[in-house]
């Protein structure tokens, strides 16, 4: 990459357009740019989560995810490019199984919360679901790799499990949803 990022202020986007990786200029409000932004926000949310105390295995998994999300952003930046692979999707599936193996089975829905780290993982999960919805929307009109959708779907599963694992690591249990808890009457 050399000095490619040494000039930050370029003024090329002042008219409301931005360049894709293939040189094409598109509106900053295009669905592709919005989708790239959603993936970037997800990566930033995971970066914030990484500032919390957590077991090293979870930390390393999340750092790997951040690299994958940059791959995904690169893929979205160049229409027709494939950078997310079946191996990356399979790695997430393995991580879900690994971290879920030590957790008690769920019998109820859980609320996002518990420790700050767990709540941050749940926030990242919701941002991931939004990014996934944008990728699906983009794929309805433009070329997007099927692995991109699968990756984000598995990642949201992983972030759910990590939220539970982070609560456990922090000495907390799951925060269970109580249906009708604040309903009056009866």
PDB file of C-alpha atoms in Angstrom:
ATOM      1  CA  UNK A   1       0.000   0.000   0.000  1.00  0.00           C
ATOM      2  CA  UNK A   2       2.954   2.315   0.362  1.00  0.00           C
ATOM      3  CA  UNK A   3       1.884   5.889   1.052  1.00  0.00           C
ATOM      4  CA  UNK A   4      -1.644   5.322  -0.174  1.00  0.00           C
ATOM      5  CA  UNK A   5      -3.194   6.496   3.094  1.00  0.00           C
ATOM      6  CA  UNK A   6      -0.798   9.339   3.828  1.00  0.00           C
ATOM      7  CA  UNK A   7      -3.110  11.979   2.329  1.00  0.00           C
ATOM      8  CA  UNK A   8      -6.336  11.982   4.337  1.00  0.00           C
ATOM      9  CA  UNK A   9      -8.003  15.174   3.072  1.00  0.00           C
ATOM     10  CA  UNK A  10      -8.568  14.667  -0.657  1.00  0.00           C
ATOM     11  CA  UNK A  11     -11.672  16.813  -1.306  1.00  0.00           C
ATOM     12  CA  UNK A  12     -12.802  14.228  -3.881  1.00  0.00           C
ATOM     13  CA  UNK A  13     -15.977  13.534  -1.902  1.00  0.00           C
ATOM     14  CA  UNK A  14     -17.060  17.137  -1.460  1.00  0.00           C
ATOM     15  CA  UNK A  15     -19.719  16.791  -4.173  1.00  0.00           C
ATOM     16  CA  UNK A  16     -21.365  13.848  -2.403  1.00  0.00           C
ATOM     17  CA  UNK A  17     -19.663  10.990  -4.236  1.00  0.00           C
ATOM     18  CA  UNK A  18     -17.039   8.495  -3.179  1.00  0.00           C
ATOM     19  CA  UNK A  19     -14.807   6.063  -5.015  1.00  0.00           C
ATOM     20  CA  UNK A  20     -15.196   2.302  -4.930  1.00  0.00           C
ATOM     21  CA  UNK A  21     -12.140   0.072  -5.011  1.00  0.00           C
ATOM     22  CA  UNK A  22     -12.485  -0.391  -8.770  1.00  0.00           C
ATOM     23  CA  UNK A  23     -12.376   3.380  -9.374  1.00  0.00           C
ATOM     24  CA  UNK A  24     -16.116   3.786  -9.955  1.00  0.00           C
ATOM     25  CA  UNK A  25     -17.626   6.865  -8.292  1.00  0.00           C
ATOM     26  CA  UNK A  26     -20.982   6.457  -6.578  1.00  0.00           C
ATOM     27  CA  UNK A  27     -23.179   8.619  -4.395  1.00  0.00           C
ATOM     28  CA  UNK A  28     -22.343   8.546  -0.710  1.00  0.00           C
ATOM     29  CA  UNK A  29     -25.994   7.709  -0.144  1.00  0.00           C
ATOM     30  CA  UNK A  30     -25.914   4.614  -2.387  1.00  0.00           C
ATOM     31  CA  UNK A  31     -26.988   1.301  -0.919  1.00  0.00           C
ATOM     32  CA  UNK A  32     -23.503  -0.147  -1.441  1.00  0.00           C
ATOM     33  CA  UNK A  33     -21.861   2.676   0.524  1.00  0.00           C
ATOM     34  CA  UNK A  34     -24.521   2.418   3.242  1.00  0.00           C
ATOM     35  CA  UNK A  35     -23.795  -1.309   3.492  1.00  0.00           C
ATOM     36  CA  UNK A  36     -20.044  -0.731   3.700  1.00  0.00           C
ATOM     37  CA  UNK A  37     -20.765   1.787   6.454  1.00  0.00           C
ATOM     38  CA  UNK A  38     -22.827  -0.772   8.368  1.00  0.00           C
ATOM     39  CA  UNK A  39     -19.929  -3.257   8.260  1.00  0.00           C
ATOM     40  CA  UNK A  40     -17.537  -0.499   9.361  1.00  0.00           C
ATOM     41  CA  UNK A  41     -19.832   0.367  12.287  1.00  0.00           C
ATOM     42  CA  UNK A  42     -19.932  -3.310  13.250  1.00  0.00           C
ATOM     43  CA  UNK A  43     -16.134  -3.473  13.218  1.00  0.00           C
ATOM     44  CA  UNK A  44     -15.950  -0.322  15.363  1.00  0.00           C
ATOM     45  CA  UNK A  45     -18.465  -1.778  17.815  1.00  0.00           C
ATOM     46  CA  UNK A  46     -16.315  -4.890  18.147  1.00  0.00           C
ATOM     47  CA  UNK A  47     -13.282  -2.630  18.648  1.00  0.00           C
ATOM     48  CA  UNK A  48     -15.125  -1.006  21.539  1.00  0.00           C
ATOM     49  CA  UNK A  49     -15.996  -4.438  22.965  1.00  0.00           C
ATOM     50  CA  UNK A  50     -12.306  -5.376  22.834  1.00  0.00           C
ATOM     51  CA  UNK A  51     -11.615  -2.668  25.429  1.00  0.00           C
ATOM     52  CA  UNK A  52     -13.417  -4.760  28.039  1.00  0.00           C
ATOM     53  CA  UNK A  53     -11.852  -7.430  30.242  1.00  0.00           C
ATOM     54  CA  UNK A  54     -12.313 -10.862  28.685  1.00  0.00           C
ATOM     55  CA  UNK A  55     -10.671 -14.262  28.388  1.00  0.00           C
ATOM     56  CA  UNK A  56      -7.871 -14.386  25.825  1.00  0.00           C
ATOM     57  CA  UNK A  57      -9.688 -16.956  23.665  1.00  0.00           C
ATOM     58  CA  UNK A  58     -12.620 -14.585  23.197  1.00  0.00           C
ATOM     59  CA  UNK A  59     -10.249 -11.667  22.559  1.00  0.00           C
ATOM     60  CA  UNK A  60      -8.392 -13.599  19.848  1.00  0.00           C
ATOM     61  CA  UNK A  61     -11.659 -14.692  18.217  1.00  0.00           C
ATOM     62  CA  UNK A  62     -12.859 -11.074  18.076  1.00  0.00           C
ATOM     63  CA  UNK A  63      -9.557  -9.820  16.654  1.00  0.00           C
ATOM     64  CA  UNK A  64      -9.890 -12.453  13.921  1.00  0.00           C
ATOM     65  CA  UNK A  65     -13.428 -11.225  13.246  1.00  0.00           C
ATOM     66  CA  UNK A  66     -12.167  -7.659  12.853  1.00  0.00           C
ATOM     67  CA  UNK A  67      -9.767  -8.794  10.142  1.00  0.00           C
ATOM     68  CA  UNK A  68     -12.574 -10.700   8.412  1.00  0.00           C
ATOM     69  CA  UNK A  69     -14.790  -7.622   8.520  1.00  0.00           C
ATOM     70  CA  UNK A  70     -12.079  -5.631   6.756  1.00  0.00           C
ATOM     71  CA  UNK A  71     -12.043  -8.378   4.124  1.00  0.00           C
ATOM     72  CA  UNK A  72     -15.818  -8.049   3.852  1.00  0.00           C
ATOM     73  CA  UNK A  73     -15.556  -4.276   3.494  1.00  0.00           C
ATOM     74  CA  UNK A  74     -12.999  -4.783   0.733  1.00  0.00           C
ATOM     75  CA  UNK A  75     -15.303  -7.251  -0.983  1.00  0.00           C
ATOM     76  CA  UNK A  76     -18.210  -4.812  -0.841  1.00  0.00           C
ATOM     77  CA  UNK A  77     -15.957  -2.006  -2.081  1.00  0.00           C
ATOM     78  CA  UNK A  78     -15.175  -3.854  -5.310  1.00  0.00           C
ATOM     79  CA  UNK A  79     -18.369  -5.227  -6.915  1.00  0.00           C
ATOM     80  CA  UNK A  80     -17.861  -8.839  -7.963  1.00  0.00           C
ATOM     81  CA  UNK A  81     -14.849  -9.357  -5.651  1.00  0.00           C
ATOM     82  CA  UNK A  82     -14.916 -12.388  -3.354  1.00  0.00           C
ATOM     83  CA  UNK A  83     -12.831 -12.088  -0.200  1.00  0.00           C
ATOM     84  CA  UNK A  84     -15.019 -13.912   2.345  1.00  0.00           C
ATOM     85  CA  UNK A  85     -14.684 -17.668   2.035  1.00  0.00           C
ATOM     86  CA  UNK A  86     -16.392 -20.804   3.229  1.00  0.00           C
ATOM     87  CA  UNK A  87     -13.405 -21.333   5.536  1.00  0.00           C
ATOM     88  CA  UNK A  88     -14.120 -18.061   7.330  1.00  0.00           C
ATOM     89  CA  UNK A  89     -17.785 -19.034   7.759  1.00  0.00           C
ATOM     90  CA  UNK A  90     -16.762 -22.488   9.024  1.00  0.00           C
ATOM     91  CA  UNK A  91     -14.323 -20.909  11.497  1.00  0.00           C
ATOM     92  CA  UNK A  92     -17.195 -18.930  13.009  1.00  0.00           C
ATOM     93  CA  UNK A  93     -19.300 -22.079  13.267  1.00  0.00           C
ATOM     94  CA  UNK A  94     -16.437 -23.801  15.094  1.00  0.00           C
ATOM     95  CA  UNK A  95     -16.093 -20.838  17.460  1.00  0.00           C
ATOM     96  CA  UNK A  96     -19.825 -20.915  18.221  1.00  0.00           C
ATOM     97  CA  UNK A  97     -19.588 -24.613  19.086  1.00  0.00           C
ATOM     98  CA  UNK A  98     -16.423 -24.097  21.143  1.00  0.00           C
ATOM     99  CA  UNK A  99     -17.752 -21.232  23.275  1.00  0.00           C
ATOM    100  CA  UNK A 100     -21.259 -22.675  23.568  1.00  0.00           C
ATOM    101  CA  UNK A 101     -19.998 -26.065  24.813  1.00  0.00           C
ATOM    102  CA  UNK A 102     -19.317 -24.741  28.333  1.00  0.00           C
ATOM    103  CA  UNK A 103     -22.593 -22.854  28.670  1.00  0.00           C
ATOM    104  CA  UNK A 104     -25.729 -24.245  30.277  1.00  0.00           C
ATOM    105  CA  UNK A 105     -28.579 -24.974  27.855  1.00  0.00           C
ATOM    106  CA  UNK A 106     -30.991 -22.094  27.373  1.00  0.00           C
ATOM    107  CA  UNK A 107     -34.555 -22.692  28.512  1.00  0.00           C
ATOM    108  CA  UNK A 108     -35.712 -19.068  28.305  1.00  0.00           C
ATOM    109  CA  UNK A 109     -35.013 -16.001  26.211  1.00  0.00           C
ATOM    110  CA  UNK A 110     -32.337 -13.729  27.620  1.00  0.00           C
ATOM    111  CA  UNK A 111     -32.050  -9.982  27.803  1.00  0.00           C
ATOM    112  CA  UNK A 112     -28.951  -8.149  26.621  1.00  0.00           C
ATOM    113  CA  UNK A 113     -27.071  -7.298  29.775  1.00  0.00           C
ATOM    114  CA  UNK A 114     -25.247  -8.665  32.756  1.00  0.00           C
ATOM    115  CA  UNK A 115     -21.653  -7.528  32.615  1.00  0.00           C
ATOM    116  CA  UNK A 116     -20.595  -4.535  30.575  1.00  0.00           C
ATOM    117  CA  UNK A 117     -18.619  -6.824  28.253  1.00  0.00           C
ATOM    118  CA  UNK A 118     -21.672  -9.046  27.684  1.00  0.00           C
ATOM    119  CA  UNK A 119     -23.903  -6.041  27.027  1.00  0.00           C
ATOM    120  CA  UNK A 120     -21.316  -4.783  24.516  1.00  0.00           C
ATOM    121  CA  UNK A 121     -21.321  -8.171  22.769  1.00  0.00           C
ATOM    122  CA  UNK A 122     -25.115  -7.993  22.496  1.00  0.00           C
ATOM    123  CA  UNK A 123     -24.888  -4.469  21.099  1.00  0.00           C
ATOM    124  CA  UNK A 124     -22.392  -5.745  18.510  1.00  0.00           C
ATOM    125  CA  UNK A 125     -24.854  -8.569  17.712  1.00  0.00           C
ATOM    126  CA  UNK A 126     -27.625  -6.093  16.930  1.00  0.00           C
ATOM    127  CA  UNK A 127     -25.302  -3.991  14.771  1.00  0.00           C
ATOM    128  CA  UNK A 128     -24.294  -7.211  13.000  1.00  0.00           C
ATOM    129  CA  UNK A 129     -27.942  -8.073  12.289  1.00  0.00           C
ATOM    130  CA  UNK A 130     -28.439  -4.616  10.796  1.00  0.00           C
ATOM    131  CA  UNK A 131     -25.360  -5.027   8.608  1.00  0.00           C
ATOM    132  CA  UNK A 132     -26.686  -8.421   7.524  1.00  0.00           C
ATOM    133  CA  UNK A 133     -30.040  -6.876   6.540  1.00  0.00           C
ATOM    134  CA  UNK A 134     -28.194  -4.276   4.457  1.00  0.00           C
ATOM    135  CA  UNK A 135     -26.126  -6.960   2.707  1.00  0.00           C
ATOM    136  CA  UNK A 136     -29.327  -8.892   1.914  1.00  0.00           C
ATOM    137  CA  UNK A 137     -30.934  -5.713   0.570  1.00  0.00           C
ATOM    138  CA  UNK A 138     -27.874  -4.919  -1.539  1.00  0.00           C
ATOM    139  CA  UNK A 139     -27.814  -8.485  -2.894  1.00  0.00           C
ATOM    140  CA  UNK A 140     -31.387  -8.053  -4.161  1.00  0.00           C
ATOM    141  CA  UNK A 141     -30.168  -5.526  -6.742  1.00  0.00           C
ATOM    142  CA  UNK A 142     -26.383  -5.882  -7.036  1.00  0.00           C
ATOM    143  CA  UNK A 143     -23.750  -8.595  -6.969  1.00  0.00           C
ATOM    144  CA  UNK A 144     -22.818  -9.733  -3.455  1.00  0.00           C
ATOM    145  CA  UNK A 145     -21.130 -12.988  -2.477  1.00  0.00           C
ATOM    146  CA  UNK A 146     -23.323 -15.543  -0.724  1.00  0.00           C
ATOM    147  CA  UNK A 147     -20.522 -16.012   1.801  1.00  0.00           C
ATOM    148  CA  UNK A 148     -20.933 -12.374   2.912  1.00  0.00           C
ATOM    149  CA  UNK A 149     -24.512 -13.087   4.033  1.00  0.00           C
ATOM    150  CA  UNK A 150     -23.561 -16.382   5.649  1.00  0.00           C
ATOM    151  CA  UNK A 151     -20.614 -14.808   7.456  1.00  0.00           C
ATOM    152  CA  UNK A 152     -22.731 -12.089   9.062  1.00  0.00           C
ATOM    153  CA  UNK A 153     -25.439 -14.592   9.985  1.00  0.00           C
ATOM    154  CA  UNK A 154     -22.884 -16.821  11.764  1.00  0.00           C
ATOM    155  CA  UNK A 155     -21.200 -13.805  13.337  1.00  0.00           C
ATOM    156  CA  UNK A 156     -24.435 -12.709  14.997  1.00  0.00           C
ATOM    157  CA  UNK A 157     -24.746 -16.242  16.421  1.00  0.00           C
ATOM    158  CA  UNK A 158     -21.187 -16.026  17.712  1.00  0.00           C
ATOM    159  CA  UNK A 159     -21.769 -12.633  19.314  1.00  0.00           C
ATOM    160  CA  UNK A 160     -24.866 -14.002  21.081  1.00  0.00           C
ATOM    161  CA  UNK A 161     -22.864 -16.914  22.477  1.00  0.00           C
ATOM    162  CA  UNK A 162     -19.976 -14.617  23.412  1.00  0.00           C
ATOM    163  CA  UNK A 163     -22.383 -12.402  25.343  1.00  0.00           C
ATOM    164  CA  UNK A 164     -23.340 -15.427  27.415  1.00  0.00           C
ATOM    165  CA  UNK A 165     -19.716 -16.546  27.757  1.00  0.00           C
ATOM    166  CA  UNK A 166     -18.645 -13.060  28.862  1.00  0.00           C
ATOM    167  CA  UNK A 167     -21.334 -13.027  31.542  1.00  0.00           C
ATOM    168  CA  UNK A 168     -20.090 -16.365  32.782  1.00  0.00           C
ATOM    169  CA  UNK A 169     -16.452 -15.209  32.715  1.00  0.00           C
ATOM    170  CA  UNK A 170     -17.518 -12.144  34.706  1.00  0.00           C
ATOM    171  CA  UNK A 171     -19.226 -14.270  37.354  1.00  0.00           C
ATOM    172  CA  UNK A 172     -22.742 -13.438  36.176  1.00  0.00           C
ATOM    173  CA  UNK A 173     -25.487 -15.598  34.784  1.00  0.00           C
ATOM    174  CA  UNK A 174     -27.754 -14.883  31.868  1.00  0.00           C
ATOM    175  CA  UNK A 175     -30.307 -12.126  32.368  1.00  0.00           C
ATOM    176  CA  UNK A 176     -33.578 -13.958  31.802  1.00  0.00           C
ATOM    177  CA  UNK A 177     -36.619 -12.416  30.187  1.00  0.00           C
ATOM    178  CA  UNK A 178     -39.747 -12.624  32.323  1.00  0.00           C
ATOM    179  CA  UNK A 179     -42.790 -12.468  30.083  1.00  0.00           C
ATOM    180  CA  UNK A 180     -45.344  -9.931  31.298  1.00  0.00           C
ATOM    181  CA  UNK A 181     -43.124  -8.835  34.173  1.00  0.00           C
ATOM    182  CA  UNK A 182     -44.549  -5.331  34.287  1.00  0.00           C
ATOM    183  CA  UNK A 183     -48.062  -6.109  33.115  1.00  0.00           C
ATOM    184  CA  UNK A 184     -50.719  -4.884  35.513  1.00  0.00           C
ATOM    185  CA  UNK A 185     -53.758  -6.766  36.713  1.00  0.00           C
ATOM    186  CA  UNK A 186     -54.119 -10.439  37.576  1.00  0.00           C
TER     187      UNK A 186
END
